[in-house]
Coordinates of C-alpha atoms in Angstrom, one line a residue:
M18 CA 78.5 123.9 103.3
L19 CA 81.5 121.6 103.5
A20 CA 82.5 122.4 99.9
R21 CA 82.9 126.1 100.6
L22 CA 86.7 126.2 100.6
R23 CA 87.0 124.7 97.1
Q24 CA 84.1 126.9 95.8
R25 CA 85.7 130.0 97.3
L26 CA 89.1 129.3 95.7
E27 CA 87.6 128.5 92.3
A28 CA 85.5 131.6 92.4
A29 CA 88.3 133.9 93.6
I30 CA 90.9 132.9 90.9
P31 CA 89.2 134.6 87.9
R32 CA 88.5 137.6 90.0
A33 CA 92.1 138.0 91.3
G34 CA 93.6 141.5 90.5
N35 CA 96.7 140.2 88.9
R36 CA 98.5 137.0 87.7
V37 CA 100.5 136.7 90.9
A38 CA 97.4 136.9 93.1
A39 CA 95.7 134.4 90.8
G40 CA 98.8 132.1 90.9
R41 CA 98.9 132.0 94.7
L42 CA 95.3 131.1 94.8
R43 CA 95.8 128.4 92.2
G44 CA 98.7 127.0 94.2
E45 CA 96.4 126.8 97.3
L46 CA 93.8 125.1 95.2
A47 CA 96.4 122.5 94.0
C48 CA 97.2 121.8 97.7
L49 CA 93.5 121.2 98.4
L50 CA 93.1 118.9 95.4
A51 CA 96.1 116.9 96.6
R52 CA 94.5 116.5 100.1
H53 CA 91.2 115.6 98.5
G54 CA 92.8 112.8 96.5
E55 CA 92.6 114.4 93.1
L56 CA 96.3 113.9 92.4
D57 CA 96.3 114.1 88.6
R58 CA 94.4 117.3 88.6
A59 CA 96.7 118.8 91.2
R60 CA 99.8 117.7 89.2
D61 CA 98.4 119.4 86.1
E62 CA 97.8 122.6 88.0
V63 CA 101.3 122.5 89.4
A64 CA 102.8 121.9 86.0
R65 CA 100.9 124.8 84.5
L66 CA 102.0 127.2 87.2
R67 CA 105.6 126.1 87.0
S68 CA 105.5 126.8 83.3
E69 CA 103.7 130.2 83.6
F70 CA 106.0 131.5 86.3
R71 CA 109.2 130.0 85.0
F72 CA 110.8 133.2 83.8
E73 CA 109.1 135.6 86.3
P74 CA 109.0 133.7 89.5
D75 CA 107.1 135.0 92.6
A76 CA 108.2 133.8 96.1
G77 CA 104.5 133.4 97.2
V78 CA 103.6 131.3 94.1
S79 CA 106.8 129.2 94.5
A80 CA 106.0 128.6 98.2
W81 CA 102.5 127.3 97.4
L82 CA 104.0 125.2 94.6
A83 CA 106.5 123.7 97.0
L84 CA 103.8 122.9 99.5
A85 CA 101.6 121.4 96.8
E86 CA 104.4 119.2 95.5
G87 CA 105.2 118.1 99.0
L88 CA 101.5 117.1 99.6
L89 CA 101.4 115.3 96.3
D90 CA 104.4 113.2 97.3
Y91 CA 102.8 112.6 100.7
Y92 CA 99.4 111.6 99.5
D93 CA 100.8 109.5 96.6
D94 CA 102.2 106.9 99.0
L95 CA 102.2 108.5 102.5
D96 CA 106.0 108.9 102.2
T97 CA 107.6 111.3 104.6
G98 CA 110.3 111.9 102.1
C99 CA 108.4 115.1 101.1
R100 CA 110.1 117.0 104.0
D101 CA 112.5 118.9 101.8
R102 CA 109.7 120.3 99.7
L103 CA 107.7 121.3 102.8
Q104 CA 110.8 122.9 104.3
R105 CA 111.2 124.9 101.1
A106 CA 107.6 126.0 101.3
Y107 CA 108.2 127.2 104.8
S108 CA 111.4 129.2 103.8
L109 CA 109.8 130.7 100.7
A110 CA 106.8 131.8 102.7
A111 CA 109.0 133.4 105.3
A112 CA 110.9 135.2 102.6
A113 CA 107.6 136.5 101.1
Q114 CA 106.4 137.4 104.5
L115 CA 103.3 135.2 104.1
R116 CA 102.8 134.3 107.8
P117 CA 99.7 132.1 107.4
L118 CA 101.5 130.0 104.7
Q119 CA 104.6 129.9 106.8
A120 CA 102.5 128.7 109.7
L121 CA 100.7 126.1 107.6
S122 CA 104.0 124.7 106.3
A123 CA 105.2 124.5 109.9
A124 CA 102.1 122.5 110.8
W125 CA 102.7 120.1 108.0
L126 CA 106.3 119.6 109.1
A127 CA 105.0 118.9 112.6
L128 CA 102.9 116.1 111.1
L129 CA 106.0 114.6 109.6
D130 CA 107.7 114.9 113.0
Y131 CA 104.7 113.0 114.5
V132 CA 104.9 110.2 112.0
Q133 CA 108.7 109.9 112.7
H134 CA 108.2 110.2 116.5
D135 CA 110.3 113.3 116.9
I136 CA 108.4 114.8 119.8
D137 CA 110.8 117.7 120.5
S138 CA 110.6 119.0 116.9
M139 CA 106.9 118.3 116.7
A140 CA 106.1 120.3 119.8
Q141 CA 108.4 123.1 118.8
R142 CA 106.8 123.4 115.3
L143 CA 103.3 123.3 116.7
R144 CA 104.1 126.2 119.0
H145 CA 105.6 128.1 116.1
A146 CA 102.6 127.4 113.9
F147 CA 100.2 128.8 116.5
D148 CA 102.4 131.8 117.2
L149 CA 102.6 132.7 113.5
S150 CA 98.8 132.4 112.9
T151 CA 95.6 134.0 114.2
P152 CA 92.3 132.4 115.1
D153 CA 91.0 133.3 111.7
D154 CA 93.7 131.3 109.9
H155 CA 91.4 128.3 110.0
G156 CA 93.6 126.0 107.7
V157 CA 96.6 126.5 110.0
R158 CA 94.7 126.0 113.2
A159 CA 92.9 123.0 111.9
R160 CA 96.1 121.2 110.8
A161 CA 98.1 122.1 113.8
G162 CA 95.2 121.3 116.1
L163 CA 94.9 117.9 114.6
V164 CA 98.6 117.1 115.0
A165 CA 98.3 118.2 118.7
A166 CA 95.3 115.9 119.1
Q167 CA 97.1 113.0 117.5
G168 CA 100.1 113.5 119.8
Y169 CA 98.0 113.6 123.0
H170 CA 95.9 110.7 121.8
W171 CA 98.9 108.5 120.9
G172 CA 100.2 109.4 124.3
G173 CA 97.2 107.8 125.9
R174 CA 95.6 111.1 127.0
M175 CA 92.2 111.3 125.3
D176 CA 91.2 113.9 127.9
R177 CA 93.9 116.2 126.5
A178 CA 93.3 115.1 122.9
Q179 CA 89.6 115.7 122.8
P180 CA 89.6 119.5 122.9
W181 CA 92.2 119.6 120.2
Y182 CA 90.2 117.3 117.9
E183 CA 87.1 119.5 118.5
S184 CA 89.1 122.7 117.8
A185 CA 90.5 121.1 114.5
R186 CA 86.9 120.1 113.5
Q187 CA 85.5 123.6 114.2
H188 CA 88.2 125.3 112.2
A189 CA 87.7 122.9 109.3
L190 CA 84.0 123.6 109.4
A191 CA 84.6 127.4 109.5
D192 CA 86.8 127.0 106.4
G193 CA 84.4 124.6 104.6
D194 CA 87.3 122.2 104.2
E195 CA 85.9 118.7 103.7
A196 CA 89.3 117.1 103.3
M197 CA 90.3 118.4 106.7
M198 CA 87.1 117.1 108.2
S199 CA 87.9 113.6 106.8
A200 CA 91.4 113.8 108.2
V201 CA 90.1 114.6 111.7
L202 CA 87.7 111.7 111.6
Y203 CA 90.2 109.2 110.2
N204 CA 93.1 110.0 112.5
R205 CA 90.9 109.9 115.6
Y206 CA 89.5 106.4 114.8
A207 CA 92.9 105.1 113.6
I208 CA 94.6 106.0 116.9
T209 CA 91.6 104.6 118.8
M210 CA 92.1 101.3 117.0
N211 CA 95.8 101.4 117.8
L212 CA 95.1 101.9 121.4
Q213 CA 92.8 98.9 121.4
R214 CA 95.5 96.8 119.7
E215 CA 98.0 98.0 122.3
A216 CA 95.7 97.0 125.2
E217 CA 95.2 93.5 123.6
A218 CA 98.9 93.0 122.8
Q219 CA 100.2 94.1 126.2
R220 CA 98.0 91.4 127.9
V221 CA 100.0 88.9 125.8
V222 CA 103.2 89.9 127.6
D223 CA 101.7 91.1 130.9
V224 CA 103.1 94.7 130.5
G225 CA 101.4 97.9 131.3
T226 CA 98.2 98.6 133.4
P227 CA 95.4 96.2 132.4
H228 CA 92.4 97.9 131.0
A229 CA 89.0 97.3 132.6
P230 CA 86.6 95.3 130.4
E231 CA 84.3 98.4 130.1
T232 CA 87.3 100.4 128.9
L233 CA 88.1 97.9 126.2
A234 CA 84.5 97.7 125.2
K235 CA 84.4 101.5 124.8
L236 CA 87.6 101.5 122.7
A237 CA 86.0 98.9 120.5
S238 CA 82.7 100.8 120.2
D239 CA 84.5 104.1 119.5
A240 CA 86.8 102.5 116.8
L241 CA 83.8 100.9 115.0
R242 CA 81.8 104.0 115.1
G243 CA 84.8 106.1 113.9
A244 CA 85.4 103.7 111.0
E245 CA 81.8 103.8 109.9
S246 CA 81.5 107.5 110.1
T247 CA 84.8 108.2 108.3
E248 CA 83.9 106.0 105.4
R249 CA 80.4 107.5 105.1
F250 CA 81.7 111.0 105.2
D251 CA 84.3 110.3 102.5
Q252 CA 81.7 108.8 100.3
M253 CA 79.4 111.8 100.9
V254 CA 82.0 114.4 99.9
G255 CA 83.9 112.3 97.3
A256 CA 87.2 112.3 99.2
T257 CA 89.6 109.6 98.0
S258 CA 92.9 110.5 99.6
L259 CA 92.5 108.0 102.4
G260 CA 90.2 105.5 100.6
V261 CA 92.8 102.7 100.2
L262 CA 93.4 102.7 103.9
H263 CA 89.8 102.2 105.0
P264 CA 89.5 98.5 104.2
L265 CA 92.8 97.6 105.8
M266 CA 92.1 99.6 108.9
R267 CA 88.7 97.8 109.1
A268 CA 90.5 94.5 108.7
Q269 CA 92.8 95.2 111.5
L270 CA 90.0 96.3 113.7
L271 CA 88.0 93.2 113.0
T272 CA 91.0 91.1 113.8
I273 CA 91.4 92.7 117.2
Q274 CA 87.7 92.1 117.8
G275 CA 87.8 88.4 116.8
Q276 CA 85.8 88.6 113.6
F277 CA 88.5 86.6 111.8
G278 CA 86.6 85.4 108.7
E279 CA 85.5 88.9 107.7
A280 CA 89.0 90.3 108.4
R281 CA 90.6 87.6 106.4
A282 CA 88.6 88.4 103.4
L283 CA 89.4 92.1 103.6
F284 CA 93.1 91.4 103.9
A285 CA 93.0 89.1 100.9
E286 CA 91.2 91.7 98.8
H287 CA 93.1 94.8 99.8
Y288 CA 96.5 93.9 101.1
E289 CA 98.5 94.3 97.8
A290 CA 96.8 97.6 96.9
G291 CA 97.5 98.9 100.4
L292 CA 101.2 98.1 100.1
Q293 CA 101.4 100.1 96.8
Q294 CA 99.7 103.1 98.4
G295 CA 101.5 103.8 101.6
M296 CA 101.3 100.7 103.9
Q297 CA 104.6 99.1 102.9
A298 CA 106.3 100.2 106.1
K299 CA 103.6 98.4 108.2
A300 CA 103.7 95.2 106.1
A301 CA 104.9 93.0 108.9
L302 CA 102.1 94.2 111.2
L303 CA 99.5 93.5 108.6
L304 CA 101.0 90.1 107.9
A305 CA 101.0 89.1 111.5
D306 CA 97.3 90.0 111.7
R307 CA 96.7 88.0 108.6
A308 CA 98.6 85.0 110.1
W309 CA 96.4 85.2 113.2
C310 CA 93.2 85.3 111.1
E311 CA 94.4 82.2 109.2
A312 CA 95.2 80.4 112.4
R313 CA 91.8 81.1 113.9
C314 CA 90.2 80.0 110.7
G315 CA 92.0 76.6 110.9
E316 CA 94.5 77.3 108.1
T317 CA 97.6 76.3 110.1
G318 CA 100.0 76.0 107.2
R319 CA 99.0 79.3 105.7
A320 CA 99.2 80.9 109.2
L321 CA 102.8 79.8 109.7
G322 CA 103.8 80.9 106.3
L323 CA 102.5 84.4 106.8
A324 CA 104.0 84.5 110.3
R325 CA 107.5 83.7 108.9
E326 CA 107.0 86.3 106.2
A327 CA 106.0 88.8 108.9
E328 CA 109.2 88.0 110.9
D329 CA 111.3 88.8 107.9
G330 CA 109.8 92.3 107.8
L331 CA 110.0 93.2 111.5
A332 CA 113.2 95.2 111.0
A333 CA 111.2 97.6 108.7
L334 CA 108.8 98.5 111.5
G335 CA 110.4 101.7 112.8
D336 CA 108.0 102.3 115.8
A337 CA 108.4 100.4 119.1
D338 CA 104.7 100.0 119.5
D339 CA 104.2 98.5 115.9
D340 CA 107.2 96.2 116.4
A341 CA 105.9 95.0 119.8
A342 CA 102.3 94.6 118.5
A343 CA 103.5 92.5 115.6
R344 CA 105.7 90.3 117.9
C345 CA 102.8 89.7 120.3
R346 CA 100.6 88.6 117.4
L347 CA 103.3 86.2 116.2
V348 CA 103.5 84.8 119.8
Q349 CA 99.8 84.0 119.6
V350 CA 100.2 82.4 116.2
Y351 CA 103.1 80.2 117.2
E352 CA 101.5 79.1 120.4
V353 CA 98.4 78.0 118.6
C354 CA 99.9 76.6 115.4
G355 CA 103.5 75.6 115.9
G356 CA 105.5 72.8 117.2
A357 CA 108.4 72.8 119.6
A358 CA 110.5 75.1 117.5
E359 CA 107.7 77.7 117.1
R360 CA 106.9 77.6 120.8
E361 CA 110.6 78.3 121.5
R362 CA 110.5 81.2 119.1
A363 CA 107.4 82.5 120.8
V364 CA 109.4 82.8 124.0
E365 CA 112.0 84.9 122.3
L366 CA 109.5 87.1 120.6
R367 CA 107.6 87.6 123.9
E368 CA 110.8 88.8 125.7
V369 CA 111.6 91.4 123.0
A370 CA 108.0 92.5 122.7
A371 CA 107.9 93.2 126.5
R372 CA 111.1 95.4 126.2
H373 CA 109.5 97.3 123.3
W374 CA 106.3 97.9 125.2
R375 CA 108.1 99.2 128.2
A376 CA 110.0 101.6 126.0
H377 CA 106.7 102.7 124.3
I378 CA 105.0 103.4 127.6
S379 CA 107.9 105.5 128.7
Q380 CA 107.8 107.4 125.4
Q381 CA 104.1 108.0 125.7
G382 CA 104.6 109.8 129.0
R383 CA 107.3 112.0 127.5
W384 CA 105.1 113.0 124.6
V385 CA 102.4 114.3 127.0
E386 CA 104.9 116.2 129.1
R387 CA 106.5 117.8 126.0
L388 CA 103.2 118.8 124.5
D389 CA 102.0 120.3 127.8
L390 CA 105.3 122.3 128.0
S391 CA 104.8 123.7 124.5
L392 CA 101.0 124.1 124.3
G393 CA 100.0 124.5 127.9
T394 CA 97.5 122.3 129.8
Q395 CA 94.4 124.3 129.1
G396 CA 93.9 123.2 125.6
P397 CA 93.3 125.3 122.5
V398 CA 92.3 129.0 123.0

């Protein structure tokens, strides 16, 4: 059942009434292939379409091609530099009066806004995507619903996020889109892991409202269950677009839960590959976790070396919560492993981390308020 979208597209292409209709379907298939992790095949399809429509372009085909090229850029290394291509897809779809494609492009642009923490633009684009689409535009409603769920979840409001996750899942099921199902599972568990990291790190600097032990236990259970189900699902359907992230996410989760030996091994095996495929921007956070694993495994020298390397990369962490989490982890490393100089540095790191956590908590509240204003408080309809 979950392969229906791909099967439907592949069956519809040869039956299309003309080359333009077939070209638009092939562009849509290229987007699906990119989301599924079949980047080489998607690139080949894009190149053929570019060649075939070079002298007789069609705005609809060009719009699908722009979206496909943007998704290829994004899934190649999770780089948000694909924004120009996605914006072009949006503009071309508007010119061709293809409202579902215009809405889908808006939903993808909202995802980039989420990644870059532009809540005002994200909320506005999500409202636009829903207004342009109908309940039968399952691809649009799934993508936009997932971004809404991520926004609420990151804002600490799982009660608001849950209906949007379920709506995204239902639309993905209705479309037979296994890549979308994978994305729903992955993002939910990734944010759950981040919230558990946040709760742990904020205790280091005594910021925020302490979580009850049963709440922390539930976060841990949900994150573990999510990690396992996501990997099983991807293996079942052959999705590879998020495959490189799974072992590093699991290593971070194991670090949070104190399973340092297993986490250490996963970091050692997958760290370099992860950097090459989209995790470079979070290198300092990963290094800080690696340093803590080494410290707890008795490798003091190795821990301090990784901690200093992590400090060198703190400026590259663009998000306040990632920066604060990395600094809190370094505080732990220096307090366990270091001498007087390291303990003095831990004091400085703690002060900065506390400021960042307070800014993050304030920002979380604003995200929820802005999403409520744009989407309403009743959830998806």
